[in-house]
PDB file of C-alpha atoms in Angstrom:
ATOM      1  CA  UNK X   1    -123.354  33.199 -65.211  1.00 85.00           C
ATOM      2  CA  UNK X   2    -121.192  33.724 -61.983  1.00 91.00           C
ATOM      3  CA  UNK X   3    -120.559  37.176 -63.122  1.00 92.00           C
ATOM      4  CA  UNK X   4    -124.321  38.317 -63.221  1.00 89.00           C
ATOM      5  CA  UNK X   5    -124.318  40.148 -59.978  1.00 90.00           C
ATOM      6  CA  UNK X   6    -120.925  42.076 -60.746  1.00 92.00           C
ATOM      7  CA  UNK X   7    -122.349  42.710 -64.548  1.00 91.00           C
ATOM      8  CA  UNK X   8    -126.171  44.224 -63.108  1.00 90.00           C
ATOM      9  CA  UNK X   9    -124.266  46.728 -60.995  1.00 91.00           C
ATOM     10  CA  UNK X  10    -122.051  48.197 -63.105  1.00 94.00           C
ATOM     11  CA  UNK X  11    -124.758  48.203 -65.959  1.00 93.00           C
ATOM     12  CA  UNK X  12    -126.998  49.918 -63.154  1.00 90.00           C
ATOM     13  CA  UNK X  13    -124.568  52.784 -62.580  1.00 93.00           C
ATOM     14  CA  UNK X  14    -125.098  54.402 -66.068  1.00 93.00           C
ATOM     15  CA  UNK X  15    -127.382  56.780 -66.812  1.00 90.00           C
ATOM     16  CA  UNK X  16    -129.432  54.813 -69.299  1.00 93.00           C
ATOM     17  CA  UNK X  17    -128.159  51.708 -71.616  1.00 95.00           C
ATOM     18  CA  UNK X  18    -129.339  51.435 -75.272  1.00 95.00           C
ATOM     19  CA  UNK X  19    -129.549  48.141 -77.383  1.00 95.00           C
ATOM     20  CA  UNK X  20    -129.199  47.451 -80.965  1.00 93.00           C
ATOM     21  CA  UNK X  21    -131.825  44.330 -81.125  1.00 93.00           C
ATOM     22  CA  UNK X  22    -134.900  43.731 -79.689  1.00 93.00           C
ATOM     23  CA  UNK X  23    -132.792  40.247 -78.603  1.00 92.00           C
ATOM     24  CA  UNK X  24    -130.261  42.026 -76.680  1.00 92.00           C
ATOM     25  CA  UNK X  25    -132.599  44.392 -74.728  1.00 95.00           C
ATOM     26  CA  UNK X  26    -134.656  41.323 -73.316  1.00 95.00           C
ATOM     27  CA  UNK X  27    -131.491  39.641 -72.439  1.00 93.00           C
ATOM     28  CA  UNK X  28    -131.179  42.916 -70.518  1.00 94.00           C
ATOM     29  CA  UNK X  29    -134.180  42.658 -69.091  1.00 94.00           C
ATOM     30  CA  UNK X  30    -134.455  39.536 -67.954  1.00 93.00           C
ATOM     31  CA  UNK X  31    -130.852  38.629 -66.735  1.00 91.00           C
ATOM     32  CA  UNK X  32    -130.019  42.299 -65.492  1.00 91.00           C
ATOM     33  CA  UNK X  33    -133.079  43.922 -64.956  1.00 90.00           C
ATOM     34  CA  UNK X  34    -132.087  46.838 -66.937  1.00 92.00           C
ATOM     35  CA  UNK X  35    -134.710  48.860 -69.165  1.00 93.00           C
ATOM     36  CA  UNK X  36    -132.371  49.714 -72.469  1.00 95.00           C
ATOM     37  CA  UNK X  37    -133.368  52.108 -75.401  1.00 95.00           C
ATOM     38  CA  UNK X  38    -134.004  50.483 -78.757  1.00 95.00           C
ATOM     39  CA  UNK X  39    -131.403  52.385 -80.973  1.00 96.00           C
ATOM     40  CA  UNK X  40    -129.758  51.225 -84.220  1.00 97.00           C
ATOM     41  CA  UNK X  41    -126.179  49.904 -84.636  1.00 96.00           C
ATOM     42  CA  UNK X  42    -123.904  53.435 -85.117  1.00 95.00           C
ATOM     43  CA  UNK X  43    -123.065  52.518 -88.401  1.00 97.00           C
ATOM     44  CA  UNK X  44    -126.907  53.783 -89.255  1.00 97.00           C
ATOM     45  CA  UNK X  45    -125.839  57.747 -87.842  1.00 96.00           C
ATOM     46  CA  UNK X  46    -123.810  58.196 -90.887  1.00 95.00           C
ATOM     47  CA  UNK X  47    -125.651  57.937 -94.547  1.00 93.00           C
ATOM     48  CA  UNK X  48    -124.837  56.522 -97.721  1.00 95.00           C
ATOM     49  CA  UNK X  49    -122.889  60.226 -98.686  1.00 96.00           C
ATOM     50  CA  UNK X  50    -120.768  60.193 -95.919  1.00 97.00           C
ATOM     51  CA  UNK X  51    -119.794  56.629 -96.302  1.00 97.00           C
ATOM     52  CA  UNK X  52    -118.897  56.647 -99.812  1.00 97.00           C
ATOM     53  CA  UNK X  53    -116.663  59.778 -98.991  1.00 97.00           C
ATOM     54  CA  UNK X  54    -115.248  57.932 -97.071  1.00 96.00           C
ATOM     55  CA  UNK X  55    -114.723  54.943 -99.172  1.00 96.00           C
ATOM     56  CA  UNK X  56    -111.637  54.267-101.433  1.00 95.00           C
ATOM     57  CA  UNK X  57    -110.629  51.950-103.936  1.00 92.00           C
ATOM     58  CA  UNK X  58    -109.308  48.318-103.447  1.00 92.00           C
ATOM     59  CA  UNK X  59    -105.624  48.293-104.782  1.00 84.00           C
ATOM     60  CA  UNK X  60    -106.892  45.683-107.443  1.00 77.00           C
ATOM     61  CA  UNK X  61    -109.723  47.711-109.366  1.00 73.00           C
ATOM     62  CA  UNK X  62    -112.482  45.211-110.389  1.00 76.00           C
ATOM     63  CA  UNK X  63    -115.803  46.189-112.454  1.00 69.00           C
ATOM     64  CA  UNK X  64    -118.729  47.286-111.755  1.00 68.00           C
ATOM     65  CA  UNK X  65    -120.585  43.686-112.653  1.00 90.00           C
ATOM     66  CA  UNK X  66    -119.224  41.715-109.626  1.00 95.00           C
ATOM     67  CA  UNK X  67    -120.961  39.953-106.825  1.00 96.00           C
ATOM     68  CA  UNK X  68    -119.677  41.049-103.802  1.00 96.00           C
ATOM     69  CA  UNK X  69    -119.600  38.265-100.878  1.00 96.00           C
ATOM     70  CA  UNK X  70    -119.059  39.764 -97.713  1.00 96.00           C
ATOM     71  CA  UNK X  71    -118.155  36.336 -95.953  1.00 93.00           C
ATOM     72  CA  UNK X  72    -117.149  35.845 -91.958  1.00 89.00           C
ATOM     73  CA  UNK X  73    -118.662  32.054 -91.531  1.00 86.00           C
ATOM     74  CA  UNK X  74    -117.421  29.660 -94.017  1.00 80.00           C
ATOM     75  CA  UNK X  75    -120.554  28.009 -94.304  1.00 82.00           C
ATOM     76  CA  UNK X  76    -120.161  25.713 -97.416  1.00 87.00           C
ATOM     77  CA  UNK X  77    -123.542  25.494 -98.111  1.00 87.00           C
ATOM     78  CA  UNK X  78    -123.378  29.235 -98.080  1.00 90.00           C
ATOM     79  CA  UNK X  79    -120.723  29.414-100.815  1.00 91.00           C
ATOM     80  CA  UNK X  80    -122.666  27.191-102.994  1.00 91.00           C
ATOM     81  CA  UNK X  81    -125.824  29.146-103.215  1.00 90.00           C
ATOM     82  CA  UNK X  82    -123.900  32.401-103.289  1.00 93.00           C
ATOM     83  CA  UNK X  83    -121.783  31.069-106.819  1.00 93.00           C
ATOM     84  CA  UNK X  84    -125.061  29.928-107.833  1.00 92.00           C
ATOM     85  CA  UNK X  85    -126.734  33.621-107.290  1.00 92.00           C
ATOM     86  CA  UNK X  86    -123.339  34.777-109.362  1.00 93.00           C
ATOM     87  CA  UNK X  87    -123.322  32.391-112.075  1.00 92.00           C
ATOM     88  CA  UNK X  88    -127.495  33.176-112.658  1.00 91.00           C
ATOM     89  CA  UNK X  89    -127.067  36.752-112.532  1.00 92.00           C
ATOM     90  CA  UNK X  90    -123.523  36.677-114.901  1.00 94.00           C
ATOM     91  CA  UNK X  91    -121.670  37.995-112.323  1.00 95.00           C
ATOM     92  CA  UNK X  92    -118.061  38.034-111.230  1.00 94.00           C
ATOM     93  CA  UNK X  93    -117.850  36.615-107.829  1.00 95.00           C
ATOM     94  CA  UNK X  94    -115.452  39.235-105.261  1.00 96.00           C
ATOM     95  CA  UNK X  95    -114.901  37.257-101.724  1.00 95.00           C
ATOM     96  CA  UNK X  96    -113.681  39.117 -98.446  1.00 95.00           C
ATOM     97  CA  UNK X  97    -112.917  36.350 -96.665  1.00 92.00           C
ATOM     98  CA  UNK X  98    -110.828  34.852 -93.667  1.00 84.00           C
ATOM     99  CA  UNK X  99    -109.680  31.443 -93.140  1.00 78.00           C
ATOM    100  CA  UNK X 100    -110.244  28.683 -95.559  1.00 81.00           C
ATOM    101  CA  UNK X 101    -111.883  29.278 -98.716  1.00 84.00           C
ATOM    102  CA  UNK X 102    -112.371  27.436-101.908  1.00 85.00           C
ATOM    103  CA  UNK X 103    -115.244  28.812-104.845  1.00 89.00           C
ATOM    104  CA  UNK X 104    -114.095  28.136-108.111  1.00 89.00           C
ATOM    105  CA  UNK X 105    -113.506  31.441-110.101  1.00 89.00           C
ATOM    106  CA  UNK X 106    -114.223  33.685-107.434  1.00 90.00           C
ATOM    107  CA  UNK X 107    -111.339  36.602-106.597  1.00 92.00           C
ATOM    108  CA  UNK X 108    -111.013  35.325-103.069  1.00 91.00           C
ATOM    109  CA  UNK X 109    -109.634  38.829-101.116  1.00 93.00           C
ATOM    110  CA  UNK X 110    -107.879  38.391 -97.665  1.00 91.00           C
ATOM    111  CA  UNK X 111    -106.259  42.185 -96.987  1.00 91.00           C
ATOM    112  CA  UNK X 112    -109.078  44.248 -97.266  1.00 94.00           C
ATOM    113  CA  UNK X 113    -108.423  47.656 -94.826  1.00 95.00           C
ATOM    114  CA  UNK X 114    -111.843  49.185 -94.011  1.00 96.00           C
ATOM    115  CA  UNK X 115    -112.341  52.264 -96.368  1.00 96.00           C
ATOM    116  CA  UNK X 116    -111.272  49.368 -99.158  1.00 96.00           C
ATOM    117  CA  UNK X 117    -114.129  47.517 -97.898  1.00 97.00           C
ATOM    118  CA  UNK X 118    -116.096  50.560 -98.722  1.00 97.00           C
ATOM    119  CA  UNK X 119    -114.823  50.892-101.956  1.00 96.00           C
ATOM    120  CA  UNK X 120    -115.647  47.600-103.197  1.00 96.00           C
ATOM    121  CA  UNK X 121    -119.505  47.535-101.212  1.00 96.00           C
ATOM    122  CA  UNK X 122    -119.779  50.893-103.616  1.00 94.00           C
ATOM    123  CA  UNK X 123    -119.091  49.130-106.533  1.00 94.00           C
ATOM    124  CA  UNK X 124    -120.527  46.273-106.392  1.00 95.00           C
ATOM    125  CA  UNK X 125    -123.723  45.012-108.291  1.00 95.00           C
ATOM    126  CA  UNK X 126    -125.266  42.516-106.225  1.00 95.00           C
ATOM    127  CA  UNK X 127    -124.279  41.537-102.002  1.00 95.00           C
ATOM    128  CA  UNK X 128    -124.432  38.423-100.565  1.00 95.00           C
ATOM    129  CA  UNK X 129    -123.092  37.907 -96.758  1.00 94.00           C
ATOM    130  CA  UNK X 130    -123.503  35.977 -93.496  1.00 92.00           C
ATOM    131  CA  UNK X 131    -122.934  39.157 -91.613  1.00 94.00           C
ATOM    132  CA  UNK X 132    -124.856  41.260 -89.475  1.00 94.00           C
ATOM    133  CA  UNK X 133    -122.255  44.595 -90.484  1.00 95.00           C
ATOM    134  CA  UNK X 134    -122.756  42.787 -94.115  1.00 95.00           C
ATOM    135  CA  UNK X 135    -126.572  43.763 -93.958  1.00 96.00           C
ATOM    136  CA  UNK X 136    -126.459  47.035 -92.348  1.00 97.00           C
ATOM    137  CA  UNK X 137    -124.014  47.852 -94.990  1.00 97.00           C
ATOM    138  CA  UNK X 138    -125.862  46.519 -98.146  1.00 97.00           C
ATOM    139  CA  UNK X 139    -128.903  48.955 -96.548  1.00 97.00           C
ATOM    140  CA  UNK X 140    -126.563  52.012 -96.383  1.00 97.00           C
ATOM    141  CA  UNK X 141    -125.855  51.330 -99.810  1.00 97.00           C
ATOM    142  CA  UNK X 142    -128.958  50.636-101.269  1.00 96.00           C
ATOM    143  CA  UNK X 143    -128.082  47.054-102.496  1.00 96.00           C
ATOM    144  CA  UNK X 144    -129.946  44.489-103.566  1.00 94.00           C
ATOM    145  CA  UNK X 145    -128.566  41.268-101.275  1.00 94.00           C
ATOM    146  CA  UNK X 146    -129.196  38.062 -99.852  1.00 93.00           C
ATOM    147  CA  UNK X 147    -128.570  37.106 -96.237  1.00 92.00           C
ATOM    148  CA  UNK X 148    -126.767  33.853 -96.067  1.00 90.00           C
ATOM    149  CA  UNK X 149    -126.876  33.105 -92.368  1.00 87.00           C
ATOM    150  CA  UNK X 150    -128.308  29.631 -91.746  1.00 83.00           C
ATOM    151  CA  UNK X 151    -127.173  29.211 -88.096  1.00 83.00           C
ATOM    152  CA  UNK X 152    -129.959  29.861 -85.404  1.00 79.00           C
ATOM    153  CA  UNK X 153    -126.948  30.512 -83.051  1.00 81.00           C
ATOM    154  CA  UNK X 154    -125.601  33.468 -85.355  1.00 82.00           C
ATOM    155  CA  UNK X 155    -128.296  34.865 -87.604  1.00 88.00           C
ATOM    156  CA  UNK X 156    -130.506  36.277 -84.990  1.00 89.00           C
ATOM    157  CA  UNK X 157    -128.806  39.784 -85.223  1.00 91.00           C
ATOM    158  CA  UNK X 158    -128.535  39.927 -89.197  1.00 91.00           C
ATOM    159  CA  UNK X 159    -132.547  38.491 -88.954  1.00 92.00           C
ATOM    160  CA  UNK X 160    -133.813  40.916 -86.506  1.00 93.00           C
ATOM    161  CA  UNK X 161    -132.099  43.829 -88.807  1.00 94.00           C
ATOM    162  CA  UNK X 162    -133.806  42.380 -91.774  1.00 93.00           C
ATOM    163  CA  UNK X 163    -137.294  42.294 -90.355  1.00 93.00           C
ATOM    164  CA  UNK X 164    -136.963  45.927 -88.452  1.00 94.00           C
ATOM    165  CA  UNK X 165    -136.692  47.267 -92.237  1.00 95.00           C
ATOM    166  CA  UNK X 166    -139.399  44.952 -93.132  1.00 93.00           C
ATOM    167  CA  UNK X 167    -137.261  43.278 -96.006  1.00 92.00           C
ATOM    168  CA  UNK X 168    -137.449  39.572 -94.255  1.00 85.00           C
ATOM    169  CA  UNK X 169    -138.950  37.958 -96.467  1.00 82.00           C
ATOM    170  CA  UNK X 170    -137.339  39.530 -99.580  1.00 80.00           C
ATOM    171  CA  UNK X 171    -133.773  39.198 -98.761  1.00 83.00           C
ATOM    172  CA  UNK X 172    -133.558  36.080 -96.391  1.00 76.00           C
ATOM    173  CA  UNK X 173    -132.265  33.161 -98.570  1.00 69.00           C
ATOM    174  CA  UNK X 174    -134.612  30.280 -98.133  1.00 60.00           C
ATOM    175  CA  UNK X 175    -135.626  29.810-101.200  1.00 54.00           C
ATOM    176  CA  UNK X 176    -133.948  29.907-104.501  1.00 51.00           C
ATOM    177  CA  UNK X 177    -135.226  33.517-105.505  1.00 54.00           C
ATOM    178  CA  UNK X 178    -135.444  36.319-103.872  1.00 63.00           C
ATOM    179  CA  UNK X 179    -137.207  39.891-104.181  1.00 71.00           C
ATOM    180  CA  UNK X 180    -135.961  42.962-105.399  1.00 87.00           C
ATOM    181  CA  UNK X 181    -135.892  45.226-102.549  1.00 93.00           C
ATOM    182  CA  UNK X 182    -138.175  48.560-102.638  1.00 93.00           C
ATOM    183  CA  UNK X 183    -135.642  50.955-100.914  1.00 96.00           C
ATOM    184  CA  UNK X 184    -138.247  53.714-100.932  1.00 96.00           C
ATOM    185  CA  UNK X 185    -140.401  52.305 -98.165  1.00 96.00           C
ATOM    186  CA  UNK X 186    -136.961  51.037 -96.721  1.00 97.00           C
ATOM    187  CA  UNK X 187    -135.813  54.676 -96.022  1.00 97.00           C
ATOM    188  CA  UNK X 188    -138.892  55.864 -94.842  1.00 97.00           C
ATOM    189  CA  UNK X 189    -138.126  53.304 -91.678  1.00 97.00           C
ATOM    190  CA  UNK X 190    -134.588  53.663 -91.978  1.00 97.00           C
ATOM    191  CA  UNK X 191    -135.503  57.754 -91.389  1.00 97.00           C
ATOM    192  CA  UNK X 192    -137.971  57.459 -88.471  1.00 97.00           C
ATOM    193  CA  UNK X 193    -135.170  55.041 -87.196  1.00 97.00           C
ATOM    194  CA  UNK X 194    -132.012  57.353 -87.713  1.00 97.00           C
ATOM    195  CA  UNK X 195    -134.000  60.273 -86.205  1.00 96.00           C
ATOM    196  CA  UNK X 196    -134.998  58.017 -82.799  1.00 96.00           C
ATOM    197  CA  UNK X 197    -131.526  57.010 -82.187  1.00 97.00           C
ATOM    198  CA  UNK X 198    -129.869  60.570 -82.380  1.00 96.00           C
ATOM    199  CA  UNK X 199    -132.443  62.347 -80.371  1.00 96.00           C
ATOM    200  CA  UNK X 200    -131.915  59.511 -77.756  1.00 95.00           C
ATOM    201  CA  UNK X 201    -128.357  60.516 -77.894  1.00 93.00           C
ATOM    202  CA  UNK X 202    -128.446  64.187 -77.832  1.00 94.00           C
ATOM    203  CA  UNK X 203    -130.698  64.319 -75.452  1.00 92.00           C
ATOM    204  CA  UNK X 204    -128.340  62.443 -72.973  1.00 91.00           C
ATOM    205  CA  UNK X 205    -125.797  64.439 -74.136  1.00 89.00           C
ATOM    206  CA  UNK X 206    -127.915  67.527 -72.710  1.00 89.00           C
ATOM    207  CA  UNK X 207    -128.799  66.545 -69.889  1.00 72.00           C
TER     208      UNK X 207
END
């Protein structure tokens, strides 16, 4: 808060200031009074090819029927419903994980590099995270997933994501079952979206 002032006028001096959710651009609005651009998160620029290019394996080659658990939280109640999902589905259960973590018979990974975390998003059969990156990245890669977020103070970003692609209800976990997600009308936004962001781009870069 005592940094407001100092914050508005460097924000002020660019040229124009984009945001990722509608969240962060009122935030913008009404503690800065800046107008921002409503762009999506960079990962988005790049598509599912150049992605899995990029992608390599993880030194430990797993198969394709795993659950991949994209975990930053530690959220036990989290872990439960995700071995649940994994034991339901007859599913291996692959965990990139920090910190403390305990699911019993899951491959619990702690050195993942980021083109290995490529590798095993590529791979895998089902997603389940508490990440916002976790989402984006399922979306790339035209998984079917479950968000696992349950904290209000967290899960805005990874909720607002979710409902821009219309997929809310379908891939929030709030109830036991969720719905397979159509990715056709999923790229049709994710298109019109891509599209917005790098003409907002270029056309800064031309000016």
């Amino acid at each position: 808060e005592n940094l407001q002032d100092e914050i508005a006028k460097y924000l002020s001096s660019f040229s124009a200031v984009s945001a990722r959710e509608i969240s962060g651009s009122k935030l913008l609005k009404d503690k800065f009074n800046i107008t921002s651009e409503l762009v999506l998160d960079p990962v988005f620029l790049n598509d599912k090819v150049f992605w899995e290019n990029v992608a390599e394996p993880y030194k430990k080659h797993f198969k394709k029927n795993y659950l991949l658990y994209y975990r930053l939280l530690g959220d036990k109640k989290s872990d439960i419903i995700v071995a649940e999902i994994a034991r339901e589905k007859k599913l291996g259960l692959v965990v990139i994980a920090e910190g403390k973590c305990f699911i019993k018979g899951a491959k619990i990974l702690r050195d993942v590099g980021p083109t290995e975390f490529l590798g095993l998003y590529r791979q895998a059969a089902f997603v389940a995270t508490d990440s916002f990156h976790g989402v984006a990245f399922s979306i790339i890669f035209q998984k079917q997933f479950v968000f696992v977020d349950f904290c209000t103070k967290t899960n805005i970003r990874g909720l607002e994501l979710l409902e821009k692609f219309e997929i809310g209800d379908k891939v929030y976990f709030t109830q036991k079952n969720s719905v397979e997600i159509d990715y056709e009308s999923v790229n049709i936004i994710l298109n019109k979206e891509q599209e917005k962001s790098r003409n907002f781009i270029k056309f800064l870069l031309e000016e």
